[in-house]
Amino acid sequence: MSQLLLPAIRQLIATSSISSTRPEFDQGNREVIELLANWLGDMGFACEIIPIPGSPHKANLIATLGKGSGGLVLSGHTDTVPCDDSLWSQSPFELTERDNRLYGLGTCDMKSFLALAMEAARGLKPEDIKQPLIILATADEESTMSGARELARLGQPKARYAVVGEPTSLTPLNMHKGIMMERITLTGKSGHSSDPSKGRNAMDAMHKIMTALMTLREEWKTQYNNPGFTVPMPTLNLGCIHGGDNPNRICESCSLEYDVRILPGMESETIRHSIRRRINPLAEQLGVGFELSAITPSIESFASQPNSQLVAACEKLTGHTSTSAAFATEAPFLSKMGMDTLVLGPGDIAQAHQPDEFIGLDTLEPTIELLRGLIKKFCLTETGEES
Ligand SMILES: [Zn+2]
């Protein structure tokens, strides 16, 4: 571990880059991207900053060492969630070493990974690189995933393998569920409560529609099952409902928000379509207007390729069998671009999004060693097939 690692983590933590769907919390990540581009540029990486359309303060970075069509992507997001300073024992933006841990916002999730990827690449000689090593730094993972979406749109970067370094306590994760957050809005007709026939009650209609959704949820249980997950079926959570304004008025408008967690093999568009097909005739029959919209763009589920060489290599290097995650990542975007992808990084997800977020100092060296092992296998040999 070089003298440069801790100062790099310190500087990344000090450069705040909160992303949030709430505009009052949302910041850019440009400064973090520029820090990384400067450091990686000095190390001989070719750095390409990819702006996020419509967000001048946000960007992705693709930093490439070596040339070729194969190679390995080490990917991390540069943004963090918002934080409440008053709940922290020290400043979230000041790296604090205590009890064999590094505290700070983004230490675990996941600025340290970017510094560790850089550290693993330090000292590589260009002439030794047979397949490119790409360090990818993205924007907005914690909010809209606009960074990963833009990369998917551009089809960049291109490589054969990709490791998403989210905190997994260095256990490879080969699948996670996808997330959809959607809203159904029903529009009826208001009127005096004394004569229900004079209006069409949107809340009454929503009751029937909720029942239909719960039936659909039961059907999914028999249609889909993946024993690799703690909750092996897709879930549909009715999260909140808003409707009406007064007890003596027929409710004109009612909206329901729900979250669906889909298994690998299920596509969000197919699920949306089946919900629409189920609700449409019902709404027609009840005489209410029906609108279905996404609250946030969906995140697809993720599963590593069957017989993935990357999974095999990571299991061998870590000594852990791969498992599933209960959280979503940028992995499906990289996987859809054709890369053999998996999620693996230092730190415990339990510490992410918490006051006093930290990463254990004792995980730094093993992470560097693991990443060097992957670089050796996938970048320093012609095919990545022999070690
Ligand atoms: Zn993260």
mmCIF file of C-alpha atoms in Angstrom, residues 45-350:
data_model
loop_
_atom_site.group_PDB
_atom_site.id
_atom_site.type_symbol
_atom_site.label_atom_id
_atom_site.label_comp_id
_atom_site.label_asym_id
_atom_site.label_seq_id
_atom_site.Cartn_x
_atom_site.Cartn_y
_atom_site.Cartn_z
ATOM 1 C CA PHE A 45 -4.331 6.478 -18.400
ATOM 2 C CA ALA A 46 -6.161 8.012 -21.362
ATOM 3 C CA CYS A 47 -9.027 9.901 -19.722
ATOM 4 C CA GLU A 48 -12.333 10.633 -21.380
ATOM 5 C CA ILE A 49 -14.863 12.725 -19.491
ATOM 6 C CA ILE A 50 -18.410 11.947 -20.609
ATOM 7 C CA PRO A 51 -20.869 14.735 -19.786
ATOM 8 C CA ILE A 52 -24.380 13.880 -18.635
ATOM 9 C CA PRO A 53 -26.871 15.584 -20.973
ATOM 10 C CA GLY A 54 -28.873 18.250 -19.187
ATOM 11 C CA SER A 55 -26.641 18.154 -16.065
ATOM 12 C CA PRO A 56 -23.620 20.418 -16.605
ATOM 13 C CA HIS A 57 -22.235 19.650 -13.113
ATOM 14 C CA LYS A 58 -22.241 15.910 -13.680
ATOM 15 C CA ALA A 59 -20.082 13.544 -15.702
ATOM 16 C CA ASN A 60 -18.678 10.036 -16.021
ATOM 17 C CA LEU A 61 -15.008 9.224 -16.465
ATOM 18 C CA ILE A 62 -13.595 6.445 -18.618
ATOM 19 C CA ALA A 63 -9.870 6.087 -17.885
ATOM 20 C CA THR A 64 -8.082 3.516 -20.043
ATOM 21 C CA LEU A 65 -4.607 2.047 -19.769
ATOM 22 C CA GLY A 66 -3.568 0.005 -22.808
ATOM 23 C CA LYS A 67 -5.443 -0.865 -25.965
ATOM 24 C CA GLY A 68 -7.495 -3.738 -27.268
ATOM 25 C CA SER A 69 -11.012 -5.067 -27.503
ATOM 26 C CA GLY A 70 -10.995 -7.162 -24.317
ATOM 27 C CA GLY A 71 -9.841 -6.131 -20.908
ATOM 28 C CA LEU A 72 -11.275 -5.329 -17.514
ATOM 29 C CA VAL A 73 -13.438 -2.494 -16.196
ATOM 30 C CA LEU A 74 -13.205 -1.576 -12.508
ATOM 31 C CA SER A 75 -16.300 0.523 -11.916
ATOM 32 C CA GLY A 76 -17.344 2.789 -9.065
ATOM 33 C CA HIS A 77 -19.850 5.569 -8.582
ATOM 34 C CA THR A 78 -18.545 8.973 -7.508
ATOM 35 C CA ASP A 79 -21.702 10.263 -5.823
ATOM 36 C CA THR A 80 -22.914 9.692 -2.289
ATOM 37 C CA VAL A 81 -26.293 9.857 -0.620
ATOM 38 C CA PRO A 82 -27.184 13.020 1.351
ATOM 39 C CA CYS A 83 -26.249 13.050 5.028
ATOM 40 C CA ASP A 84 -27.328 14.712 8.255
ATOM 41 C CA ASP A 85 -24.119 16.200 9.773
ATOM 42 C CA SER A 86 -25.734 16.452 13.198
ATOM 43 C CA LEU A 87 -25.944 12.646 13.471
ATOM 44 C CA TRP A 88 -22.224 12.172 12.762
ATOM 45 C CA SER A 89 -19.512 11.968 15.445
ATOM 46 C CA GLN A 90 -17.181 13.932 13.149
ATOM 47 C CA SER A 91 -17.503 15.819 9.887
ATOM 48 C CA PRO A 92 -18.754 13.500 7.110
ATOM 49 C CA PHE A 93 -16.335 15.253 4.737
ATOM 50 C CA GLU A 94 -13.210 14.911 6.858
ATOM 51 C CA LEU A 95 -11.586 11.491 6.704
ATOM 52 C CA THR A 96 -11.153 10.370 10.310
ATOM 53 C CA GLU A 97 -9.051 7.392 11.346
ATOM 54 C CA ARG A 98 -10.254 5.754 14.545
ATOM 55 C CA ASP A 99 -10.537 2.182 15.897
ATOM 56 C CA ASN A 100 -8.817 0.755 12.839
ATOM 57 C CA ARG A 101 -11.483 2.316 10.615
ATOM 58 C CA LEU A 102 -11.755 5.206 8.186
ATOM 59 C CA TYR A 103 -14.872 7.294 8.778
ATOM 60 C CA GLY A 104 -16.422 9.622 6.213
ATOM 61 C CA LEU A 105 -19.299 9.945 3.750
ATOM 62 C CA GLY A 106 -18.463 7.636 0.837
ATOM 63 C CA THR A 107 -15.694 5.690 2.599
ATOM 64 C CA CYS A 108 -17.694 2.476 2.246
ATOM 65 C CA ASP A 109 -20.128 3.438 -0.537
ATOM 66 C CA MET A 110 -17.894 3.828 -2.464
ATOM 67 C CA LYS A 111 -15.192 6.406 -3.076
ATOM 68 C CA SER A 112 -12.525 4.239 -1.401
ATOM 69 C CA PHE A 113 -12.959 1.642 -4.129
ATOM 70 C CA LEU A 114 -11.944 4.151 -6.798
ATOM 71 C CA ALA A 115 -8.796 5.032 -4.841
ATOM 72 C CA LEU A 116 -8.080 1.319 -4.328
ATOM 73 C CA ALA A 117 -8.507 0.570 -8.044
ATOM 74 C CA MET A 118 -6.027 3.352 -8.740
ATOM 75 C CA GLU A 119 -3.655 1.948 -6.126
ATOM 76 C CA ALA A 120 -3.881 -1.536 -7.683
ATOM 77 C CA ALA A 121 -2.940 -0.060 -11.063
ATOM 78 C CA ARG A 122 0.012 1.915 -9.725
ATOM 79 C CA GLY A 123 3.300 0.858 -11.229
ATOM 80 C CA LEU A 124 1.823 -1.077 -14.156
ATOM 81 C CA LYS A 125 4.105 -0.812 -17.165
ATOM 82 C CA PRO A 126 2.353 -0.017 -20.437
ATOM 83 C CA GLU A 127 4.410 -2.670 -22.218
ATOM 84 C CA ASP A 128 3.043 -5.346 -19.857
ATOM 85 C CA ILE A 129 -0.587 -4.544 -20.643
ATOM 86 C CA LYS A 130 -2.009 -7.027 -23.137
ATOM 87 C CA GLN A 131 -5.671 -6.108 -22.629
ATOM 88 C CA PRO A 132 -6.829 -2.685 -21.429
ATOM 89 C CA LEU A 133 -7.536 -1.823 -17.831
ATOM 90 C CA ILE A 134 -10.387 0.652 -17.571
ATOM 91 C CA ILE A 135 -11.258 2.566 -14.414
ATOM 92 C CA LEU A 136 -14.832 3.768 -14.762
ATOM 93 C CA ALA A 137 -16.276 6.446 -12.481
ATOM 94 C CA THR A 138 -19.968 7.215 -12.789
ATOM 95 C CA ALA A 139 -22.482 9.886 -11.769
ATOM 96 C CA ASP A 140 -25.830 9.664 -10.002
ATOM 97 C CA GLU A 141 -25.854 6.015 -8.948
ATOM 98 C CA GLU A 142 -27.611 6.954 -5.718
ATOM 99 C CA SER A 143 -30.409 8.818 -7.461
ATOM 100 C CA THR A 144 -31.386 8.351 -11.112
ATOM 101 C CA MET A 145 -28.449 6.297 -12.445
ATOM 102 C CA SER A 146 -28.177 8.914 -15.185
ATOM 103 C CA GLY A 147 -24.440 8.185 -15.482
ATOM 104 C CA ALA A 148 -24.881 4.483 -16.191
ATOM 105 C CA ARG A 149 -27.860 5.200 -18.455
ATOM 106 C CA GLU A 150 -25.736 7.566 -20.551
ATOM 107 C CA LEU A 151 -22.958 4.979 -20.834
ATOM 108 C CA ALA A 152 -25.494 2.371 -21.940
ATOM 109 C CA ARG A 153 -26.836 4.801 -24.538
ATOM 110 C CA LEU A 154 -23.326 5.400 -25.894
ATOM 111 C CA GLY A 155 -22.326 1.725 -25.632
ATOM 112 C CA GLN A 156 -19.207 2.756 -23.719
ATOM 113 C CA PRO A 157 -16.866 1.524 -22.363
ATOM 114 C CA LYS A 158 -16.193 -1.663 -24.264
ATOM 115 C CA ALA A 159 -14.418 -4.456 -22.464
ATOM 116 C CA ARG A 160 -14.871 -8.143 -21.820
ATOM 117 C CA TYR A 161 -15.142 -8.060 -18.029
ATOM 118 C CA ALA A 162 -16.512 -5.591 -15.483
ATOM 119 C CA VAL A 163 -16.321 -5.501 -11.694
ATOM 120 C CA VAL A 164 -18.703 -3.113 -9.948
ATOM 121 C CA GLY A 165 -16.956 -2.365 -6.651
ATOM 122 C CA GLU A 166 -19.976 -1.785 -4.407
ATOM 123 C CA PRO A 167 -19.513 -2.817 -0.768
ATOM 124 C CA THR A 168 -19.960 -6.596 -0.588
ATOM 125 C CA SER A 169 -17.400 -7.366 2.144
ATOM 126 C CA LEU A 170 -15.287 -8.843 -0.674
ATOM 127 C CA THR A 171 -17.830 -11.574 -1.447
ATOM 128 C CA PRO A 172 -18.734 -11.815 -5.141
ATOM 129 C CA LEU A 173 -22.379 -11.036 -5.925
ATOM 130 C CA ASN A 174 -23.632 -12.607 -9.114
ATOM 131 C CA MET A 175 -27.232 -11.410 -9.079
ATOM 132 C CA HIS A 176 -29.656 -8.882 -7.728
ATOM 133 C CA LYS A 177 -33.266 -7.952 -8.274
ATOM 134 C CA GLY A 178 -34.481 -5.065 -10.395
ATOM 135 C CA ILE A 179 -36.523 -2.193 -8.971
ATOM 136 C CA MET A 180 -39.592 -0.453 -10.343
ATOM 137 C CA MET A 181 -41.316 2.404 -8.527
ATOM 138 C CA GLU A 182 -44.595 3.263 -10.197
ATOM 139 C CA ARG A 183 -47.788 5.177 -9.702
ATOM 140 C CA ILE A 184 -51.370 4.443 -10.712
ATOM 141 C CA THR A 185 -53.684 7.435 -10.892
ATOM 142 C CA LEU A 186 -57.441 7.000 -11.202
ATOM 143 C CA THR A 187 -59.758 9.805 -12.163
ATOM 144 C CA GLY A 188 -63.484 9.542 -11.442
ATOM 145 C CA LYS A 189 -66.163 12.175 -11.048
ATOM 146 C CA SER A 190 -66.934 14.153 -7.899
ATOM 147 C CA GLY A 191 -70.403 14.784 -6.521
ATOM 148 C CA HIS A 192 -72.409 14.984 -3.304
ATOM 149 C CA SER A 193 -71.898 11.978 -1.055
ATOM 150 C CA SER A 194 -75.658 11.628 -0.508
ATOM 151 C CA ASP A 195 -76.145 10.196 -3.996
ATOM 152 C CA PRO A 196 -73.283 7.971 -5.138
ATOM 153 C CA SER A 197 -74.901 7.469 -8.558
ATOM 154 C CA LYS A 198 -74.162 11.117 -9.415
ATOM 155 C CA GLY A 199 -70.404 10.536 -9.498
ATOM 156 C CA ARG A 200 -67.748 7.863 -9.919
ATOM 157 C CA ASN A 201 -65.702 7.238 -6.812
ATOM 158 C CA ALA A 202 -61.997 6.900 -7.596
ATOM 159 C CA MET A 203 -61.251 5.520 -4.124
ATOM 160 C CA ASP A 204 -63.822 2.746 -4.500
ATOM 161 C CA ALA A 205 -62.220 1.928 -7.840
ATOM 162 C CA MET A 206 -58.734 1.931 -6.308
ATOM 163 C CA HIS A 207 -59.871 -0.621 -3.773
ATOM 164 C CA LYS A 208 -60.725 -3.020 -6.599
ATOM 165 C CA ILE A 209 -57.489 -2.230 -8.375
ATOM 166 C CA MET A 210 -55.448 -2.918 -5.250
ATOM 167 C CA THR A 211 -57.180 -6.271 -4.970
ATOM 168 C CA ALA A 212 -56.259 -7.002 -8.597
ATOM 169 C CA LEU A 213 -52.614 -6.103 -7.909
ATOM 170 C CA MET A 214 -52.555 -8.353 -4.862
ATOM 171 C CA THR A 215 -53.966 -11.193 -6.968
ATOM 172 C CA LEU A 216 -51.290 -10.604 -9.574
ATOM 173 C CA ARG A 217 -48.684 -10.707 -6.805
ATOM 174 C CA GLU A 218 -49.985 -14.101 -5.695
ATOM 175 C CA GLU A 219 -49.803 -15.387 -9.282
ATOM 176 C CA TRP A 220 -46.174 -14.249 -9.589
ATOM 177 C CA LYS A 221 -45.336 -16.381 -6.553
ATOM 178 C CA THR A 222 -46.225 -19.501 -8.494
ATOM 179 C CA GLN A 223 -44.772 -18.270 -11.801
ATOM 180 C CA TYR A 224 -41.393 -17.010 -10.639
ATOM 181 C CA ASN A 225 -38.994 -18.367 -8.079
ATOM 182 C CA ASN A 226 -35.278 -18.023 -7.613
ATOM 183 C CA PRO A 227 -33.903 -19.885 -4.594
ATOM 184 C CA GLY A 228 -30.697 -17.821 -4.864
ATOM 185 C CA PHE A 229 -32.493 -14.955 -3.090
ATOM 186 C CA THR A 230 -33.503 -14.716 0.575
ATOM 187 C CA VAL A 231 -36.907 -13.566 -0.703
ATOM 188 C CA PRO A 232 -37.116 -15.966 -3.656
ATOM 189 C CA MET A 233 -40.127 -14.393 -5.399
ATOM 190 C CA PRO A 234 -40.774 -11.007 -6.990
ATOM 191 C CA THR A 235 -42.396 -8.602 -4.554
ATOM 192 C CA LEU A 236 -45.000 -5.880 -4.998
ATOM 193 C CA ASN A 237 -45.344 -3.433 -2.124
ATOM 194 C CA LEU A 238 -48.294 -1.067 -1.959
ATOM 195 C CA GLY A 239 -46.397 1.872 -0.503
ATOM 196 C CA CYS A 240 -48.659 4.900 -0.292
ATOM 197 C CA ILE A 241 -52.032 6.133 -1.375
ATOM 198 C CA HIS A 242 -53.496 9.609 -1.765
ATOM 199 C CA GLY A 243 -57.047 10.442 -2.676
ATOM 200 C CA GLY A 244 -60.090 12.562 -2.047
ATOM 201 C CA ASP A 245 -60.513 15.681 0.048
ATOM 202 C CA ASN A 246 -63.659 15.480 2.140
ATOM 203 C CA PRO A 247 -65.905 12.822 3.694
ATOM 204 C CA ASN A 248 -69.030 14.192 2.066
ATOM 205 C CA ARG A 249 -67.644 14.449 -1.449
ATOM 206 C CA ILE A 250 -67.385 11.604 -3.936
ATOM 207 C CA CYS A 251 -63.657 11.027 -4.372
ATOM 208 C CA GLU A 252 -62.610 12.260 -7.796
ATOM 209 C CA SER A 253 -58.961 11.350 -7.880
ATOM 210 C CA CYS A 254 -56.867 8.686 -6.215
ATOM 211 C CA SER A 255 -53.264 7.693 -6.722
ATOM 212 C CA LEU A 256 -51.363 4.673 -5.505
ATOM 213 C CA GLU A 257 -47.591 4.263 -5.405
ATOM 214 C CA TYR A 258 -45.969 0.858 -5.314
ATOM 215 C CA ASP A 259 -42.582 -0.788 -5.619
ATOM 216 C CA VAL A 260 -41.935 -3.989 -7.564
ATOM 217 C CA ARG A 261 -38.730 -6.009 -7.117
ATOM 218 C CA ILE A 262 -38.239 -8.242 -10.131
ATOM 219 C CA LEU A 263 -36.090 -11.350 -10.407
ATOM 220 C CA PRO A 264 -33.409 -11.958 -13.032
ATOM 221 C CA GLY A 265 -35.228 -13.118 -16.154
ATOM 222 C CA MET A 266 -38.102 -10.670 -15.635
ATOM 223 C CA GLU A 267 -38.105 -7.420 -17.626
ATOM 224 C CA SER A 268 -39.622 -4.259 -16.167
ATOM 225 C CA GLU A 269 -41.426 -3.483 -19.436
ATOM 226 C CA THR A 270 -43.092 -6.918 -19.482
ATOM 227 C CA ILE A 271 -44.230 -6.477 -15.877
ATOM 228 C CA ARG A 272 -45.572 -2.994 -16.589
ATOM 229 C CA HIS A 273 -47.420 -4.405 -19.574
ATOM 230 C CA SER A 274 -49.014 -7.190 -17.542
ATOM 231 C CA ILE A 275 -50.133 -4.715 -14.857
ATOM 232 C CA ARG A 276 -51.604 -2.489 -17.538
ATOM 233 C CA ARG A 277 -53.407 -5.427 -19.164
ATOM 234 C CA ARG A 278 -54.917 -6.423 -15.834
ATOM 235 C CA ILE A 279 -55.994 -2.915 -14.770
ATOM 236 C CA ASN A 280 -57.187 -1.438 -18.083
ATOM 237 C CA PRO A 281 -60.411 -3.477 -18.468
ATOM 238 C CA LEU A 282 -61.154 -3.074 -14.769
ATOM 239 C CA ALA A 283 -60.850 0.732 -14.950
ATOM 240 C CA GLU A 284 -63.039 0.770 -18.038
ATOM 241 C CA GLN A 285 -65.672 -1.314 -16.305
ATOM 242 C CA LEU A 286 -65.573 1.028 -13.275
ATOM 243 C CA GLY A 287 -65.775 4.126 -15.469
ATOM 244 C CA VAL A 288 -62.598 5.773 -14.182
ATOM 245 C CA GLY A 289 -59.627 7.189 -16.062
ATOM 246 C CA PHE A 290 -56.468 5.130 -15.548
ATOM 247 C CA GLU A 291 -52.898 6.294 -15.855
ATOM 248 C CA LEU A 292 -49.753 4.348 -15.063
ATOM 249 C CA SER A 293 -46.421 6.152 -14.751
ATOM 250 C CA ALA A 294 -42.913 5.478 -13.488
ATOM 251 C CA ILE A 295 -41.916 7.547 -10.420
ATOM 252 C CA THR A 296 -38.248 6.883 -11.201
ATOM 253 C CA PRO A 297 -36.821 5.081 -14.236
ATOM 254 C CA SER A 298 -36.654 1.369 -13.469
ATOM 255 C CA ILE A 299 -33.456 -0.535 -12.754
ATOM 256 C CA GLU A 300 -33.306 -3.939 -14.369
ATOM 257 C CA SER A 301 -32.406 -7.082 -12.485
ATOM 258 C CA PHE A 302 -28.917 -8.474 -12.855
ATOM 259 C CA ALA A 303 -27.422 -11.924 -13.181
ATOM 260 C CA SER A 304 -23.875 -12.802 -14.200
ATOM 261 C CA GLN A 305 -23.396 -14.819 -17.356
ATOM 262 C CA PRO A 306 -23.707 -18.569 -16.884
ATOM 263 C CA ASN A 307 -20.234 -20.145 -16.646
ATOM 264 C CA SER A 308 -18.786 -16.665 -16.205
ATOM 265 C CA GLN A 309 -14.992 -16.644 -16.211
ATOM 266 C CA LEU A 310 -15.057 -13.538 -14.069
ATOM 267 C CA VAL A 311 -17.221 -15.184 -11.405
ATOM 268 C CA ALA A 312 -14.897 -18.208 -11.394
ATOM 269 C CA ALA A 313 -11.822 -15.974 -11.073
ATOM 270 C CA CYS A 314 -13.346 -13.870 -8.266
ATOM 271 C CA GLU A 315 -14.510 -16.925 -6.337
ATOM 272 C CA LYS A 316 -11.013 -18.378 -6.582
ATOM 273 C CA LEU A 317 -9.277 -15.159 -5.549
ATOM 274 C CA THR A 318 -11.609 -14.379 -2.630
ATOM 275 C CA GLY A 319 -12.287 -17.951 -1.501
ATOM 276 C CA HIS A 320 -16.027 -17.108 -1.355
ATOM 277 C CA THR A 321 -18.859 -18.646 -3.375
ATOM 278 C CA SER A 322 -20.879 -15.932 -5.063
ATOM 279 C CA THR A 323 -24.236 -14.948 -3.656
ATOM 280 C CA SER A 324 -27.161 -12.617 -4.365
ATOM 281 C CA ALA A 325 -27.629 -9.027 -3.219
ATOM 282 C CA ALA A 326 -30.663 -7.359 -1.697
ATOM 283 C CA PHE A 327 -29.733 -4.008 -3.287
ATOM 284 C CA ALA A 328 -29.537 -2.832 -6.900
ATOM 285 C CA THR A 329 -26.400 -1.596 -8.675
ATOM 286 C CA GLU A 330 -25.174 -0.339 -12.037
ATOM 287 C CA ALA A 331 -24.248 -3.923 -12.982
ATOM 288 C CA PRO A 332 -27.251 -4.533 -15.298
ATOM 289 C CA PHE A 333 -26.237 -1.540 -17.444
ATOM 290 C CA LEU A 334 -22.698 -2.897 -17.921
ATOM 291 C CA SER A 335 -23.956 -6.428 -18.392
ATOM 292 C CA LYS A 336 -26.404 -5.317 -21.119
ATOM 293 C CA MET A 337 -23.433 -3.817 -22.998
ATOM 294 C CA GLY A 338 -22.112 -7.350 -23.328
ATOM 295 C CA MET A 339 -19.571 -7.396 -20.518
ATOM 296 C CA ASP A 340 -19.170 -10.364 -18.209
ATOM 297 C CA THR A 341 -20.092 -8.477 -15.015
ATOM 298 C CA LEU A 342 -20.139 -9.046 -11.267
ATOM 299 C CA VAL A 343 -20.398 -6.970 -8.079
ATOM 300 C CA LEU A 344 -17.479 -7.177 -5.651
ATOM 301 C CA GLY A 345 -15.923 -4.616 -3.367
ATOM 302 C CA PRO A 346 -14.629 -3.803 0.111
ATOM 303 C CA GLY A 347 -16.741 -2.565 3.010
ATOM 304 C CA ASP A 348 -20.062 -3.738 4.383
ATOM 305 C CA ILE A 349 -23.315 -2.548 2.802
ATOM 306 C CA ALA A 350 -24.708 -2.284 6.351
#
